[in-house]
XYZ file of N, CA, C and O in Angstrom:
768
model
N 7.362 -2.908 -28.090
C 8.755 -2.843 -27.744
C 8.922 -1.955 -26.507
O 8.257 -0.931 -26.365
N 9.833 -2.318 -25.639
C 10.061 -1.573 -24.404
C 10.968 -0.379 -24.675
O 12.024 -0.512 -25.281
N 10.523 0.771 -24.201
C 11.313 1.994 -24.284
C 11.919 2.243 -22.903
O 11.182 2.473 -21.935
N 13.233 2.178 -22.804
C 13.891 2.383 -21.523
C 13.666 3.789 -20.979
O 13.572 3.985 -19.764
N 13.582 4.777 -21.858
C 13.355 6.142 -21.385
C 11.957 6.300 -20.785
O 11.787 6.931 -19.740
N 10.934 5.711 -21.414
C 9.569 5.774 -20.877
C 9.488 4.968 -19.582
O 8.885 5.415 -18.599
N 10.131 3.809 -19.559
C 10.157 2.987 -18.351
C 10.819 3.750 -17.195
O 10.284 3.813 -16.086
N 11.971 4.370 -17.451
C 12.703 5.102 -16.411
C 11.915 6.324 -15.940
O 11.853 6.605 -14.736
N 11.318 7.051 -16.877
C 10.509 8.210 -16.514
C 9.338 7.796 -15.630
O 9.075 8.403 -14.586
N 8.641 6.758 -16.035
C 7.494 6.264 -15.268
C 7.937 5.803 -13.887
O 7.308 6.140 -12.883
N 9.020 5.038 -13.825
C 9.538 4.564 -12.547
C 9.812 5.746 -11.617
O 9.382 5.761 -10.468
N 10.528 6.737 -12.115
C 10.900 7.880 -11.284
C 9.705 8.653 -10.771
O 9.617 8.974 -9.578
N 8.767 8.931 -11.649
C 7.589 9.713 -11.269
C 6.734 8.940 -10.265
O 6.323 9.480 -9.227
N 6.473 7.681 -10.539
C 5.616 6.882 -9.662
C 6.309 6.613 -8.322
O 5.688 6.701 -7.267
N 7.603 6.315 -8.353
C 8.344 6.047 -7.116
C 8.293 7.263 -6.191
O 7.975 7.144 -5.006
N 8.585 8.435 -6.730
C 8.597 9.650 -5.911
C 7.203 10.007 -5.400
O 7.051 10.494 -4.281
N 6.189 9.766 -6.207
C 4.823 10.073 -5.779
C 4.329 9.095 -4.710
O 3.573 9.476 -3.814
N 4.753 7.853 -4.784
C 4.266 6.824 -3.860
C 5.053 6.770 -2.562
O 4.521 6.352 -1.532
N 6.284 7.219 -2.576
C 7.148 7.111 -1.400
C 6.527 7.705 -0.132
O 6.533 7.059 0.904
N 5.978 8.919 -0.171
C 5.386 9.454 1.057
C 3.926 9.043 1.263
O 3.265 9.535 2.166
N 3.425 8.144 0.446
C 2.014 7.772 0.491
C 1.757 6.715 1.559
O 2.668 6.185 2.188
N 0.500 6.358 1.706
C 0.080 5.402 2.732
C 0.600 3.987 2.507
O 0.602 3.179 3.415
N 1.082 3.676 1.320
C 1.574 2.336 1.048
C 2.777 1.978 1.900
O 2.867 0.871 2.424
N 3.700 2.910 2.040
C 4.878 2.650 2.874
C 4.453 2.391 4.311
O 4.988 1.493 4.976
N 3.472 3.153 4.799
C 2.958 2.942 6.155
C 2.291 1.579 6.280
O 2.525 0.845 7.245
N 1.462 1.238 5.308
C 0.774 -0.056 5.352
C 1.786 -1.203 5.313
O 1.669 -2.171 6.064
N 2.781 -1.095 4.445
C 3.818 -2.119 4.381
C 4.599 -2.216 5.670
O 4.918 -3.315 6.139
N 4.890 -1.067 6.262
C 5.622 -1.056 7.531
C 4.831 -1.768 8.612
O 5.366 -2.618 9.333
N 3.546 -1.452 8.737
C 2.717 -2.077 9.769
C 2.598 -3.584 9.529
O 2.785 -4.382 10.446
N 2.295 -3.976 8.311
C 2.176 -5.406 8.012
C 3.516 -6.117 8.174
O 3.563 -7.257 8.638
N 4.603 -5.441 7.805
C 5.931 -6.028 7.922
C 6.356 -6.273 9.357
O 7.182 -7.145 9.617
N 5.805 -5.516 10.303
C 6.142 -5.750 11.709
C 5.370 -6.928 12.288
O 5.755 -7.478 13.299
N 4.294 -7.294 11.667
C 3.412 -8.326 12.213
C 3.562 -9.703 11.551
O 3.310 -10.708 12.177
N 3.903 -9.714 10.286
C 3.864 -10.964 9.528
C 5.160 -11.178 8.768
O 5.973 -10.279 8.631
N 5.294 -12.363 8.233
C 6.461 -12.691 7.421
C 6.507 -11.778 6.207
O 5.554 -11.663 5.449
N 7.653 -11.134 6.033
C 7.800 -10.112 4.991
C 7.501 -10.652 3.598
O 6.856 -9.975 2.792
N 7.965 -11.845 3.290
C 7.747 -12.385 1.943
C 6.265 -12.626 1.667
O 5.797 -12.421 0.543
N 5.510 -13.020 2.684
C 4.073 -13.225 2.510
C 3.373 -11.888 2.269
O 2.514 -11.775 1.400
N 3.750 -10.879 3.059
C 3.164 -9.556 2.900
C 3.475 -9.023 1.504
O 2.587 -8.533 0.801
N 4.742 -9.132 1.103
C 5.140 -8.589 -0.201
C 4.393 -9.285 -1.331
O 3.993 -8.625 -2.301
N 4.174 -10.579 -1.228
C 3.457 -11.298 -2.288
C 2.058 -10.730 -2.487
O 1.626 -10.487 -3.624
N 1.345 -10.478 -1.401
C -0.004 -9.923 -1.502
C -0.013 -8.498 -2.018
O -0.802 -8.128 -2.891
N 0.890 -7.685 -1.469
C 0.985 -6.284 -1.882
C 1.395 -6.189 -3.352
O 0.832 -5.399 -4.117
N 2.366 -6.992 -3.749
C 2.842 -6.970 -5.134
C 1.727 -7.373 -6.098
O 1.581 -6.764 -7.173
N 0.936 -8.365 -5.725
C -0.171 -8.789 -6.588
C -1.209 -7.675 -6.735
O -1.732 -7.439 -7.830
N -1.502 -6.988 -5.637
C -2.473 -5.895 -5.695
C -1.960 -4.758 -6.589
O -2.715 -4.198 -7.390
N -0.674 -4.432 -6.456
C -0.117 -3.382 -7.305
C -0.102 -3.796 -8.765
O -0.334 -2.973 -9.649
N 0.177 -5.039 -9.038
C 0.144 -5.525 -10.420
C -1.255 -5.353 -11.008
O -1.415 -4.896 -12.149
N -2.265 -5.683 -10.224
C -3.647 -5.509 -10.670
C -3.958 -4.024 -10.894
O -4.556 -3.650 -11.907
N -3.538 -3.171 -9.954
C -3.772 -1.732 -10.109
C -3.119 -1.180 -11.373
O -3.735 -0.399 -12.100
N -1.883 -1.548 -11.608
C -1.179 -1.047 -12.785
C -1.835 -1.575 -14.056
O -2.012 -0.833 -15.031
N -2.229 -2.827 -14.055
C -2.905 -3.406 -15.215
C -4.193 -2.642 -15.512
O -4.470 -2.307 -16.676
N -4.971 -2.365 -14.478
C -6.203 -1.596 -14.660
C -5.913 -0.189 -15.180
O -6.596 0.310 -16.080
N -4.895 0.439 -14.592
C -4.569 1.810 -14.995
C -4.116 1.875 -16.441
O -4.548 2.749 -17.204
N -3.258 0.956 -16.815
C -2.749 0.959 -18.188
C -3.869 0.617 -19.165
O -3.998 1.244 -20.219
N -4.700 -0.336 -18.814
C -5.795 -0.743 -19.706
C -6.839 0.360 -19.841
O -7.375 0.596 -20.921
N -7.115 1.028 -18.770
C -8.179 2.033 -18.789
C -7.708 3.383 -19.294
O -8.539 4.214 -19.666
N -6.396 3.619 -19.258
C -5.908 4.933 -19.673
C -6.421 6.012 -18.748
O -6.403 5.856 -17.542
N -6.900 7.044 -19.285
C -7.335 8.171 -18.460
C -8.773 8.038 -17.960
O -9.265 8.934 -17.275
N -9.436 6.941 -18.256
C -10.820 6.756 -17.816
C -10.917 6.728 -16.287
O -11.923 7.153 -15.711
N -9.864 6.272 -15.587
C -9.905 6.201 -14.130
C -10.090 7.561 -13.474
O -10.576 7.651 -12.350
N -9.727 8.619 -14.171
C -9.893 9.951 -13.579
C -11.365 10.332 -13.487
O -11.702 11.301 -12.805
N -12.249 9.589 -14.135
C -13.674 9.887 -14.111
C -14.407 9.197 -12.961
O -15.595 9.452 -12.761
N -13.733 8.314 -12.217
C -14.376 7.638 -11.094
C -14.770 8.639 -10.023
O -14.077 9.628 -9.814
N -15.874 8.368 -9.316
C -16.285 9.282 -8.247
C -15.261 9.268 -7.102
O -15.228 8.341 -6.297
N -14.436 10.290 -7.058
C -13.339 10.368 -6.097
C -13.840 10.414 -4.659
O -13.207 9.877 -3.763
N -14.973 11.019 -4.414
C -15.499 11.116 -3.048
C -15.802 9.749 -2.457
O -15.548 9.512 -1.282
N -16.336 8.868 -3.255
C -16.648 7.520 -2.766
C -15.361 6.785 -2.423
O -15.261 6.135 -1.378
N -14.365 6.875 -3.286
C -13.082 6.224 -3.031
C -12.449 6.796 -1.768
O -11.959 6.052 -0.913
N -12.478 8.102 -1.605
C -11.884 8.733 -0.422
C -12.638 8.352 0.847
O -12.028 8.092 1.887
N -13.957 8.311 0.790
C -14.750 7.944 1.965
C -14.475 6.500 2.373
O -14.273 6.200 3.559
N -14.448 5.596 1.411
C -14.169 4.195 1.710
C -12.770 4.024 2.290
O -12.573 3.313 3.283
N -11.787 4.705 1.715
C -10.423 4.649 2.222
C -10.367 5.185 3.647
O -9.732 4.597 4.522
N -11.050 6.290 3.900
C -11.074 6.865 5.245
C -11.662 5.916 6.267
O -11.109 5.738 7.359
N -12.780 5.304 5.927
C -13.421 4.348 6.848
C -12.502 3.153 7.110
O -12.369 2.697 8.254
N -11.850 2.649 6.071
C -10.943 1.516 6.261
C -9.754 1.881 7.148
O -9.350 1.098 8.005
N -9.195 3.075 6.952
C -8.088 3.497 7.812
C -8.548 3.673 9.258
O -7.848 3.280 10.186
N -9.716 4.258 9.466
C -10.218 4.426 10.830
C -10.490 3.070 11.477
O -10.192 2.867 12.661
N -11.027 2.141 10.703
C -11.248 0.789 11.226
C -9.939 0.104 11.581
O -9.829 -0.550 12.629
N -8.935 0.259 10.734
C -7.624 -0.322 11.021
C -6.996 0.289 12.259
O -6.409 -0.410 13.090
N -7.139 1.600 12.416
C -6.602 2.274 13.601
C -7.313 1.787 14.859
O -6.674 1.524 15.887
N -8.634 1.649 14.791
C -9.390 1.160 15.940
C -8.954 -0.258 16.317
O -8.792 -0.575 17.505
N -8.754 -1.095 15.312
C -8.303 -2.471 15.595
C -6.946 -2.459 16.278
O -6.711 -3.217 17.219
N -6.036 -1.610 15.821
C -4.712 -1.533 16.434
C -4.783 -1.010 17.866
O -4.101 -1.523 18.755
N -5.591 0.011 18.094
C -5.669 0.617 19.423
C -6.432 -0.250 20.428
O -6.120 -0.238 21.614
N -7.423 -0.982 19.967
C -8.249 -1.772 20.873
C -7.739 -3.194 21.084
O -8.274 -3.905 21.939
N -6.750 -3.595 20.328
C -6.210 -4.954 20.454
C -5.552 -5.120 21.816
O -4.719 -4.341 22.221
N -5.959 -6.163 22.521
C -5.346 -6.445 23.814
C -3.999 -7.101 23.578
O -3.877 -8.025 22.791
N -3.006 -6.606 24.282
C -1.660 -7.148 24.148
C -1.213 -7.631 25.506
O -0.995 -6.841 26.420
N -1.105 -8.945 25.668
C -0.707 -9.494 26.959
C 0.807 -9.493 27.142
O 1.309 -9.980 28.141
N 1.511 -8.925 26.188
C 2.959 -8.816 26.311
C 3.716 -10.041 25.853
O 4.901 -9.983 25.596
N 3.061 -11.175 25.762
C 3.759 -12.397 25.379
C 3.757 -12.600 23.880
O 4.696 -13.113 23.321
N 2.682 -12.193 23.227
C 2.606 -12.398 21.788
C 2.730 -11.056 21.086
O 1.764 -10.515 20.565
N 3.924 -10.505 21.088
C 4.136 -9.240 20.409
C 4.313 -9.447 18.913
O 3.928 -8.620 18.133
N 4.908 -10.525 18.527
C 5.159 -10.788 17.115
C 4.445 -12.077 16.740
O 4.607 -13.092 17.392
N 3.681 -12.015 15.700
C 3.032 -13.245 15.233
C 4.072 -14.111 14.542
O 4.800 -13.652 13.692
N 4.116 -15.330 14.913
C 5.067 -16.259 14.322
C 4.602 -16.643 12.917
O 3.411 -16.883 12.698
N 5.516 -16.694 11.949
C 5.125 -17.030 10.581
C 4.379 -18.356 10.482
O 3.489 -18.487 9.672
N 4.726 -19.330 11.332
C 4.050 -20.622 11.235
C 2.597 -20.534 11.710
O 1.798 -21.403 11.425
N 2.254 -19.468 12.458
C 0.888 -19.271 12.906
C 0.035 -18.576 11.843
O -1.168 -18.480 12.013
N 0.660 -18.074 10.811
C -0.050 -17.318 9.792
C 0.201 -17.958 8.428
O 1.317 -17.984 7.957
N -0.860 -18.403 7.812
C -0.703 -19.042 6.515
C -0.353 -18.007 5.447
O -0.661 -16.821 5.571
N 0.276 -18.481 4.407
C 0.630 -17.614 3.283
C -0.607 -16.919 2.739
O -0.609 -15.709 2.521
N -1.674 -17.676 2.521
C -2.860 -17.117 1.890
C -3.523 -16.066 2.761
O -4.036 -15.060 2.257
N -3.520 -16.262 4.061
C -4.138 -15.283 4.953
C -3.335 -13.977 4.966
O -3.891 -12.888 4.861
N -2.031 -14.086 5.119
C -1.186 -12.893 5.185
C -1.147 -12.186 3.829
O -1.322 -10.970 3.748
N -0.916 -12.938 2.769
C -0.885 -12.343 1.430
C -2.242 -11.736 1.081
O -2.314 -10.652 0.483
N -3.314 -12.406 1.477
C -4.658 -11.876 1.235
C -4.917 -10.572 1.965
O -5.544 -9.658 1.437
N -4.409 -10.471 3.187
C -4.541 -9.232 3.958
C -3.813 -8.094 3.257
O -4.366 -7.005 3.077
N -2.573 -8.338 2.858
C -1.805 -7.317 2.133
C -2.474 -6.941 0.822
O -2.555 -5.763 0.464
N -2.973 -7.940 0.099
C -3.634 -7.707 -1.180
C -4.862 -6.821 -1.012
O -5.027 -5.818 -1.709
N -5.728 -7.178 -0.069
C -6.970 -6.430 0.111
C -6.721 -5.008 0.606
O -7.379 -4.074 0.162
N -5.762 -4.852 1.511
C -5.453 -3.519 2.020
C -5.017 -2.603 0.886
O -5.523 -1.492 0.735
N -4.089 -3.060 0.072
C -3.586 -2.239 -1.032
C -4.649 -2.086 -2.114
O -4.819 -1.003 -2.671
N -5.373 -3.136 -2.402
C -6.395 -3.079 -3.449
C -7.401 -1.969 -3.179
O -7.710 -1.161 -4.061
N -7.880 -1.882 -1.948
C -8.889 -0.885 -1.617
C -8.260 0.484 -1.390
O -8.731 1.494 -1.919
N -7.184 0.529 -0.618
C -6.593 1.819 -0.239
C -5.991 2.568 -1.422
O -5.971 3.791 -1.440
N -5.503 1.856 -2.401
C -4.819 2.504 -3.519
C -5.698 2.696 -4.751
O -5.250 3.267 -5.735
N -6.955 2.251 -4.696
C -7.815 2.385 -5.861
C -8.108 3.854 -6.121
O -8.551 4.578 -5.246
N -7.851 4.309 -7.312
C -8.073 5.695 -7.674
C -7.022 6.635 -7.100
O -7.193 7.848 -7.116
N -5.925 6.068 -6.594
C -4.845 6.850 -5.998
C -4.129 7.659 -7.079
O -4.220 7.365 -8.268
N -3.388 8.664 -6.621
C -2.653 9.532 -7.530
C -1.749 8.737 -8.468
O -1.695 9.014 -9.668
N -1.040 7.754 -7.944
C -0.111 7.004 -8.801
C -0.851 6.154 -9.826
O -0.350 5.943 -10.931
N -2.035 5.684 -9.484
C -2.808 4.924 -10.460
C -3.295 5.851 -11.573
O -3.235 5.501 -12.757
N -3.726 7.031 -11.196
C -4.169 8.009 -12.191
C -2.989 8.467 -13.048
O -3.097 8.601 -14.267
N -1.830 8.682 -12.387
C -0.620 9.056 -13.135
C -0.244 7.978 -14.144
O 0.125 8.284 -15.274
N -0.318 6.736 -13.706
C 0.015 5.625 -14.594
C -0.924 5.598 -15.793
O -0.484 5.407 -16.929
N -2.206 5.812 -15.540
C -3.180 5.851 -16.633
C -2.854 6.993 -17.594
O -2.891 6.815 -18.821
N -2.519 8.155 -17.036
C -2.182 9.299 -17.882
C -0.906 9.061 -18.683
O -0.822 9.419 -19.862
N 0.103 8.473 -18.061
C 1.353 8.174 -18.773
C 1.120 7.155 -19.890
O 1.693 7.266 -20.975
N 0.266 6.162 -19.611
C -0.040 5.165 -20.638
C -0.749 5.803 -21.823
O -0.475 5.468 -22.980
N -1.640 6.728 -21.531
C -2.354 7.417 -22.611
C -1.414 8.344 -23.376
O -1.491 8.444 -24.601
N -0.512 9.012 -22.675
C 0.383 9.981 -23.320
C 1.429 9.312 -24.199
O 1.691 9.743 -25.312
N 2.070 8.263 -23.690
C 3.188 7.660 -24.422
C 2.772 6.510 -25.327
O 3.572 6.032 -26.112
N 1.561 6.049 -25.214
C 1.075 4.951 -26.051
C 2.061 3.781 -26.067
O 2.357 3.205 -27.115
N 2.610 3.489 -24.896
C 3.539 2.372 -24.733
C 3.175 1.664 -23.431
O 3.852 1.831 -22.413
N 2.078 0.902 -23.443
C 1.567 0.322 -22.201
C 2.565 -0.608 -21.496
O 2.604 -0.636 -20.272
N 3.377 -1.318 -22.248
C 4.328 -2.230 -21.625
C 5.396 -1.476 -20.843
O 5.687 -1.802 -19.682
N 5.973 -0.447 -21.422
C 7.007 0.339 -20.744
C 6.442 1.074 -19.531
O 7.050 1.099 -18.456
N 5.271 1.697 -19.699
C 4.640 2.413 -18.594
C 4.249 1.435 -17.489
O 4.515 1.681 -16.311
N 3.637 0.339 -17.864
C 3.219 -0.654 -16.868
C 4.393 -1.230 -16.095
O 4.349 -1.346 -14.863
N 5.446 -1.574 -16.796
C 6.631 -2.138 -16.137
C 7.294 -1.104 -15.219
O 7.644 -1.424 -14.071
N 7.427 0.116 -15.672
C 8.012 1.163 -14.841
C 7.190 1.426 -13.593
O 7.726 1.569 -12.490
N 5.872 1.481 -13.753
C 4.988 1.748 -12.610
C 5.003 0.608 -11.602
O 5.111 0.832 -10.394
N 4.911 -0.619 -12.085
C 4.860 -1.749 -11.149
C 6.198 -1.910 -10.419
O 6.226 -2.203 -9.223
N 7.304 -1.696 -11.092
C 8.605 -1.778 -10.421
C 8.757 -0.682 -9.367
O 9.310 -0.919 -8.284
N 8.253 0.504 -9.658
C 8.314 1.597 -8.682
C 7.458 1.281 -7.460
O 7.895 1.458 -6.308
N 6.256 0.804 -7.678
C 5.357 0.482 -6.566
C 5.894 -0.676 -5.734
O 5.818 -0.650 -4.501
N 6.439 -1.685 -6.383
C 7.037 -2.807 -5.646
C 8.233 -2.333 -4.826
O 8.455 -2.803 -3.717
N 9.009 -1.397 -5.371
C 10.169 -0.876 -4.642
C 9.746 -0.145 -3.373
O 10.324 -0.355 -2.301
N 8.726 0.686 -3.482
C 8.243 1.412 -2.307
C 7.675 0.437 -1.274
O 7.947 0.559 -0.074
N 6.910 -0.540 -1.735
C 6.344 -1.529 -0.811
C 7.458 -2.313 -0.117
O 7.407 -2.534 1.095
N 8.449 -2.731 -0.879
C 9.567 -3.468 -0.291
C 10.309 -2.651 0.743
O 10.673 -3.159 1.816
N 10.532 -1.376 0.449
C 11.191 -0.495 1.417
C 10.372 -0.384 2.704
O 10.926 -0.400 3.809
N 9.060 -0.267 2.569
C 8.195 -0.178 3.748
C 8.209 -1.448 4.571
O 8.302 -1.407 5.797
N 8.153 -2.583 3.900
C 8.124 -3.867 4.609
C 9.455 -4.130 5.296
O 9.499 -4.481 6.474
N 10.549 -3.952 4.591
C 11.874 -4.166 5.173
C 12.132 -3.145 6.281
O 12.680 -3.471 7.328
N 11.709 -1.913 6.039
C 11.858 -0.880 7.061
C 11.105 -1.227 8.324
O 11.569 -0.958 9.432
N 9.946 -1.841 8.176
C 9.165 -2.267 9.343
C 9.897 -3.321 10.151
O 9.935 -3.274 11.379
N 10.504 -4.269 9.481
C 11.266 -5.318 10.180
C 12.478 -4.721 10.887
O 12.784 -5.068 12.027
N 13.188 -3.822 10.223
C 14.379 -3.203 10.821
C 13.998 -2.322 12.005
O 14.672 -2.332 13.039
N 12.911 -1.580 11.858
C 12.451 -0.711 12.935
C 12.056 -1.519 14.166
O 12.323 -1.112 15.301
N 11.450 -2.667 13.941
C 10.989 -3.503 15.040
C 12.149 -3.990 15.906
O 11.977 -4.229 17.092
N 13.326 -4.119 15.341
C 14.482 -4.569 16.119
C 14.926 -3.514 17.124
O 15.569 -3.827 18.109
N 14.611 -2.254 16.864
C 15.090 -1.154 17.717
C 14.001 -0.514 18.579
O 14.295 0.098 19.594
N 12.760 -0.611 18.144
C 11.656 0.049 18.838
C 10.625 -1.002 19.234
O 10.302 -1.878 18.429
N 10.074 -0.936 20.452
C 9.065 -1.922 20.872
C 7.838 -1.920 19.951
O 7.397 -0.853 19.505
N 7.315 -3.100 19.712
C 6.175 -3.241 18.810
C 4.967 -2.447 19.299
O 4.235 -1.876 18.498
N 4.767 -2.385 20.594
C 3.636 -1.628 21.134
C 3.694 -0.165 20.730
O 2.676 0.441 20.362
N 4.873 0.423 20.782
C 5.037 1.823 20.390
C 4.819 1.994 18.887
O 4.143 2.932 18.452
N 5.366 1.076 18.099
C 5.165 1.128 16.645
C 3.674 1.040 16.330
O 3.152 1.783 15.496
N 2.966 0.149 17.024
C 1.537 -0.030 16.790
C 0.767 1.236 17.123
O -0.115 1.658 16.367
N 1.100 1.871 18.257
C 0.395 3.102 18.641
C 0.668 4.236 17.658
O -0.240 4.970 17.274
N 1.903 4.374 17.241
C 2.237 5.416 16.265
C 1.529 5.148 14.939
O 0.957 6.054 14.331
N 1.550 3.889 14.498
C 0.862 3.530 13.247
C -0.631 3.792 13.354
O -1.251 4.294 12.408
N -1.218 3.470 14.512
C -2.653 3.703 14.700
C -2.964 5.196 14.639
O -3.957 5.600 14.017
N -2.120 6.009 15.254
C -2.333 7.463 15.204
C -2.196 7.992 13.776
O -2.985 8.845 13.338
N -1.201 7.488 13.045
C -1.054 7.894 11.642
C -2.257 7.451 10.818
O -2.745 8.194 9.962
N -2.746 6.243 11.085
C -3.921 5.744 10.361
C -5.155 6.575 10.707
O -5.986 6.842 9.832
N -5.266 6.982 11.972
C -6.377 7.869 12.351
C -6.300 9.170 11.561
O -7.313 9.662 11.050
N -5.097 9.724 11.475
C -4.909 10.959 10.711
C -5.241 10.784 9.243
O -5.947 11.613 8.648
N -4.752 9.696 8.643
C -5.048 9.434 7.228
C -6.540 9.198 7.012
O -7.112 9.644 6.007
N -7.168 8.483 7.949
C -8.608 8.231 7.836
C -9.401 9.514 7.914
O -10.314 9.750 7.112
N -9.061 10.354 8.892
C -9.753 11.627 9.049
C -9.536 12.519 7.814
O -10.469 13.162 7.321
N -8.302 12.536 7.319
C -7.978 13.331 6.131
C -8.776 12.847 4.920
O -9.339 13.650 4.171
N -8.835 11.527 4.723
C -9.570 10.979 3.585
C -11.058 11.307 3.677
O -11.683 11.656 2.677
N -11.613 11.185 4.885
C -13.035 11.514 5.056
C -13.279 13.004 4.850
O -14.287 13.405 4.250
N -12.358 13.845 5.317
C -12.484 15.278 5.113
C -12.463 15.600 3.622
O -13.255 16.417 3.142
N -11.532 14.961 2.878
C -11.472 15.180 1.435
C -12.744 14.711 0.746
O -13.159 15.301 -0.253
N -13.362 13.652 1.271
C -14.576 13.117 0.650
C -15.747 14.074 0.791
O -16.594 14.157 -0.093
N -15.807 14.815 1.907
C -16.943 15.708 2.115
C -16.632 17.151 1.735
O -17.555 17.951 1.571
N -15.356 17.494 1.627
C -15.003 18.896 1.304
C -15.131 19.178 -0.174
O -15.119 18.357 -1.012
């Protein structure tokens, strides 16, 4: 049976923890480049998988080797930043047209980015802990997935709105610099 209080508590905790996290940045970057609904479909599927794993595993996820997860996340962020900075922009193709990008390719990109970047993340561990504490996997799972989808949606929509006011080249450079910072931070955490 669904407990609204457990669902609301989980939603609030996960939403606040995820809001300043890399997911909003990833959604923003993907949202500026691709059709928002395609991006959201991939991101939402990845979060659903993460929440399912967290709820099923309970607190076992806290035993994963955090250094490996942090190192892999750092390398992926640095690779993403390098791709953004080294991409040649002839000025004509600033925005990829949705018809040029298939649903599966765009959704797959969003799925893989979130799947790897968020594995072993604080919100996944929190979700596992909440599931173990309240022994109500349905309420915890629903609260967590709704919170994560909300943050992703805000990032994706925010990316589209931002693109209307700021040139894509500037957004790309800022995102690349933020990704460089996140990559360096993740690698530092992996070795420290």
